[in-house]
Tab-separated table of C-alpha atoms in Angstrom:
chain	number	residue	atom	x	y	z
A	1	UNK	CA	-0.178	-0.025	0.080
A	2	UNK	CA	1.263	3.596	-0.362
A	3	UNK	CA	2.349	5.737	2.457
A	4	UNK	CA	-0.395	8.155	2.503
A	5	UNK	CA	1.049	11.372	3.916
A	6	UNK	CA	-2.431	13.150	5.574
A	7	UNK	CA	-1.763	14.749	8.573
A	8	UNK	CA	-5.071	14.696	10.648
A	9	UNK	CA	-4.743	17.077	13.775
A	10	UNK	CA	-6.757	19.850	12.690
A	11	UNK	CA	-9.652	17.126	12.741
A	12	UNK	CA	-9.225	16.991	16.349
A	13	UNK	CA	-10.400	20.509	16.622
A	14	UNK	CA	-6.831	21.648	18.231
A	15	UNK	CA	-4.925	25.081	17.199
A	16	UNK	CA	-3.412	24.450	13.401
A	17	UNK	CA	0.173	24.902	13.439
A	18	UNK	CA	0.549	27.424	10.657
A	19	UNK	CA	2.961	26.829	7.861
A	20	UNK	CA	5.943	29.041	8.338
A	21	UNK	CA	6.523	26.768	11.676
A	22	UNK	CA	6.402	23.570	9.523
A	23	UNK	CA	9.517	21.387	8.770
A	24	UNK	CA	11.529	22.833	6.354
A	25	UNK	CA	12.929	20.853	3.445
A	26	UNK	CA	17.040	19.666	2.938
A	27	UNK	CA	19.035	20.726	0.360
A	28	UNK	CA	17.456	17.724	-2.055
A	29	UNK	CA	14.405	19.338	-1.443
A	30	UNK	CA	13.076	16.505	0.927
A	31	UNK	CA	11.078	16.908	4.326
A	32	UNK	CA	12.168	13.692	6.933
A	33	UNK	CA	8.607	12.320	8.671
A	34	UNK	CA	7.881	9.366	10.433
A	35	UNK	CA	4.504	7.991	9.576
A	36	UNK	CA	2.703	5.691	12.281
A	37	UNK	CA	-0.316	3.219	10.895
A	38	UNK	CA	-2.790	2.770	13.683
A	39	UNK	CA	-5.709	-0.505	14.222
A	40	UNK	CA	-8.453	-0.806	16.017
A	41	UNK	CA	-9.934	-4.392	16.848
A	42	UNK	CA	-12.988	-3.450	18.227
A	43	UNK	CA	-15.334	-0.586	18.545
A	44	UNK	CA	-15.409	2.280	21.079
A	45	UNK	CA	-17.072	1.970	24.083
A	46	UNK	CA	-17.161	4.864	25.517
A	47	UNK	CA	-20.133	7.428	25.424
A	48	UNK	CA	-20.268	9.367	22.185
A	49	UNK	CA	-19.682	13.149	22.386
A	50	UNK	CA	-22.604	15.267	22.146
A	51	UNK	CA	-23.258	16.800	18.761
A	52	UNK	CA	-22.191	20.474	18.453
A	53	UNK	CA	-24.937	22.802	18.151
A	54	UNK	CA	-25.863	23.659	14.363
A	55	UNK	CA	-24.211	20.788	12.972
A	56	UNK	CA	-24.882	17.542	11.672
A	57	UNK	CA	-23.316	14.840	9.221
A	58	UNK	CA	-24.216	13.861	5.532
A	59	UNK	CA	-23.110	11.529	3.236
A	60	UNK	CA	-22.373	12.627	0.004
A	61	UNK	CA	-23.757	10.095	-2.574
A	62	UNK	CA	-22.506	11.154	-5.484
A	63	UNK	CA	-19.284	13.433	-4.707
A	64	UNK	CA	-18.114	15.508	-7.301
A	65	UNK	CA	-14.174	16.058	-8.451
A	66	UNK	CA	-14.768	19.379	-8.034
A	67	UNK	CA	-16.174	19.346	-4.669
A	68	UNK	CA	-13.970	16.651	-3.350
A	69	UNK	CA	-10.823	18.883	-4.534
A	70	UNK	CA	-12.306	21.763	-2.730
A	71	UNK	CA	-12.796	19.783	0.764
A	72	UNK	CA	-9.573	18.121	0.005
A	73	UNK	CA	-7.488	21.224	-0.485
A	74	UNK	CA	-9.140	23.648	1.920
A	75	UNK	CA	-8.739	21.036	4.881
A	76	UNK	CA	-5.292	19.910	3.831
A	77	UNK	CA	-3.373	23.228	2.859
A	78	UNK	CA	-2.083	23.541	6.001
A	79	UNK	CA	-0.642	19.932	6.248
A	80	UNK	CA	0.893	19.326	3.136
A	81	UNK	CA	-2.033	16.965	2.026
A	82	UNK	CA	-0.480	16.665	-1.739
A	83	UNK	CA	-1.070	12.966	-2.987
A	84	UNK	CA	-4.868	13.744	-4.314
A	85	UNK	CA	-3.601	16.972	-5.981
A	86	UNK	CA	-1.621	14.531	-8.218
A	87	UNK	CA	-4.271	12.199	-8.849
A	88	UNK	CA	-6.030	13.379	-12.582
A	89	UNK	CA	-9.702	14.113	-12.717
A	90	UNK	CA	-10.722	10.634	-14.279
A	91	UNK	CA	-8.787	8.813	-11.788
A	92	UNK	CA	-10.402	10.541	-8.903
A	93	UNK	CA	-13.885	10.426	-10.371
A	94	UNK	CA	-13.429	6.732	-10.516
A	95	UNK	CA	-12.403	6.548	-6.950
A	96	UNK	CA	-15.178	8.583	-5.906
A	97	UNK	CA	-17.851	6.352	-7.412
A	98	UNK	CA	-16.749	3.040	-6.229
A	99	UNK	CA	-19.271	1.631	-4.071
A	100	UNK	CA	-15.813	0.540	-1.254
A	101	UNK	CA	-15.194	4.587	-0.772
A	102	UNK	CA	-17.532	7.171	0.896
A	103	UNK	CA	-17.262	10.790	1.464
A	104	UNK	CA	-19.138	12.023	4.418
A	105	UNK	CA	-19.330	15.916	5.298
A	106	UNK	CA	-19.949	17.728	8.455
A	107	UNK	CA	-22.175	20.903	7.868
A	108	UNK	CA	-22.222	23.836	10.500
A	109	UNK	CA	-25.260	26.087	9.704
A	110	UNK	CA	-25.106	24.218	6.178
A	111	UNK	CA	-21.875	25.559	5.458
A	112	UNK	CA	-19.299	22.782	5.291
A	113	UNK	CA	-17.203	22.189	8.463
A	114	UNK	CA	-15.111	19.188	7.871
A	115	UNK	CA	-15.044	15.680	6.018
A	116	UNK	CA	-13.808	12.252	6.417
A	117	UNK	CA	-13.268	9.592	3.817
A	118	UNK	CA	-13.853	5.830	4.647
A	119	UNK	CA	-12.199	2.883	2.181
A	120	UNK	CA	-13.552	-0.502	2.595
A	121	UNK	CA	-12.407	-2.047	-0.549
A	122	UNK	CA	-9.615	-4.156	1.194
A	123	UNK	CA	-12.110	-7.341	2.809
A	124	UNK	CA	-11.979	-7.195	6.740
A	125	UNK	CA	-10.638	-3.446	6.906
A	126	UNK	CA	-12.122	-0.079	7.225
A	127	UNK	CA	-9.609	2.660	6.514
A	128	UNK	CA	-10.203	6.184	7.445
A	129	UNK	CA	-8.286	7.465	4.582
A	130	UNK	CA	-8.736	11.296	5.110
A	131	UNK	CA	-10.009	13.263	7.927
A	132	UNK	CA	-10.007	16.963	8.929
A	133	UNK	CA	-11.825	20.174	9.288
A	134	UNK	CA	-12.020	23.415	7.391
A	135	UNK	CA	-9.692	26.412	9.115
A	136	UNK	CA	-12.548	28.095	10.526
A	137	UNK	CA	-14.438	24.696	11.978
A	138	UNK	CA	-11.068	24.145	14.329
A	139	UNK	CA	-11.514	24.736	17.786
A	140	UNK	CA	-15.367	24.285	17.798
A	141	UNK	CA	-15.854	21.174	19.409
A	142	UNK	CA	-16.570	19.447	16.106
A	143	UNK	CA	-13.578	17.312	15.841
A	144	UNK	CA	-14.178	14.857	18.497
A	145	UNK	CA	-17.469	14.577	17.656
A	146	UNK	CA	-16.818	13.819	13.708
A	147	UNK	CA	-14.043	11.164	14.649
A	148	UNK	CA	-16.762	9.030	16.719
A	149	UNK	CA	-19.190	9.498	13.848
A	150	UNK	CA	-16.659	8.167	11.431
A	151	UNK	CA	-15.862	5.473	13.914
A	152	UNK	CA	-19.405	4.129	14.504
A	153	UNK	CA	-19.714	4.348	10.558
A	154	UNK	CA	-16.628	2.192	9.691
A	155	UNK	CA	-17.677	-0.435	12.598
A	156	UNK	CA	-21.109	-0.399	10.957
A	157	UNK	CA	-19.720	-2.360	8.087
A	158	UNK	CA	-18.505	-5.212	10.429
A	159	UNK	CA	-14.943	-5.235	9.700
A	160	UNK	CA	-12.324	-6.948	11.590
A	161	UNK	CA	-10.135	-3.751	12.226
A	162	UNK	CA	-10.280	0.005	11.247
A	163	UNK	CA	-7.074	1.485	10.365
A	164	UNK	CA	-5.732	5.174	10.169
A	165	UNK	CA	-1.920	6.719	9.515
A	166	UNK	CA	-0.435	9.720	10.788
A	167	UNK	CA	2.763	11.137	10.721
A	168	UNK	CA	4.991	13.831	12.280
A	169	UNK	CA	4.254	16.732	9.868
A	170	UNK	CA	0.783	16.464	12.321
A	171	UNK	CA	0.303	18.283	15.642
A	172	UNK	CA	2.062	16.503	18.393
A	173	UNK	CA	-1.328	15.997	19.821
A	174	UNK	CA	-2.674	13.883	16.684
A	175	UNK	CA	-1.215	10.334	17.626
A	176	UNK	CA	-2.646	10.596	21.099
A	177	UNK	CA	-5.878	11.533	20.087
A	178	UNK	CA	-6.143	8.497	17.911
A	179	UNK	CA	-4.967	6.435	20.383
A	180	UNK	CA	-7.543	7.915	23.064
A	181	UNK	CA	-9.900	7.200	20.190
A	182	UNK	CA	-9.209	3.267	20.682
A	183	UNK	CA	-6.254	2.847	18.087
A	184	UNK	CA	-3.178	1.359	19.031
A	185	UNK	CA	-0.016	1.857	16.587
A	186	UNK	CA	0.832	-1.184	14.467
A	187	UNK	CA	3.736	-0.073	12.834
A	188	UNK	CA	6.020	2.941	12.313
A	189	UNK	CA	8.405	4.013	9.616
A	190	UNK	CA	10.642	7.099	8.705
A	191	UNK	CA	10.759	8.377	5.008
A	192	UNK	CA	11.495	11.021	3.201
A	193	UNK	CA	9.038	12.989	0.819
A	194	UNK	CA	9.328	15.575	-1.955
A	195	UNK	CA	8.523	18.941	-0.478
A	196	UNK	CA	5.220	19.737	-2.408
A	197	UNK	CA	5.285	23.509	-2.011
A	198	UNK	CA	8.782	22.947	-4.189
A	199	UNK	CA	6.947	20.711	-6.427
A	200	UNK	CA	4.197	23.656	-7.502
A	201	UNK	CA	1.293	21.429	-6.939
A	202	UNK	CA	0.296	23.602	-3.539
């Protein structure tokens, strides 16, 4: 599988780390990072967070490429989300049309506040592929609620395990937050990625 680099901390409702504080690339235009893979083998048992006022969740049954790119680019801009920016429209459209992939959007007073993507194409596994909040929705108590919604929907598909990954480009609290939600680290790798800011894609 690919090592998806999708920093997720803004999904947790914590203060965003602005890009000037993010790691600098080295002389080769690379950024060193550690990717941590996590999994859950049973559903969360604690009480779910209360729904924030004025917030609801909807599945985007027929998600357009344009709407997906709006969500992905807006949520991921501060966190160097870049891989889907490299994906062509036909390939992305095919992914969004796959019945094993679902897009869910949190709306606050009818405006998008965040989203998550579930990928159940691998038998027995549901992957929380992407997850985050729009910048203006951070710190509003939406993140913990949205994470629990994602987990409840993932487990409703009756997988053997639910997976996610995070990396060291993310906020330091991201990994502890996933662990608090019930995920356990399964492996970690050190790698170097091309700085997307130097590639002209961000």
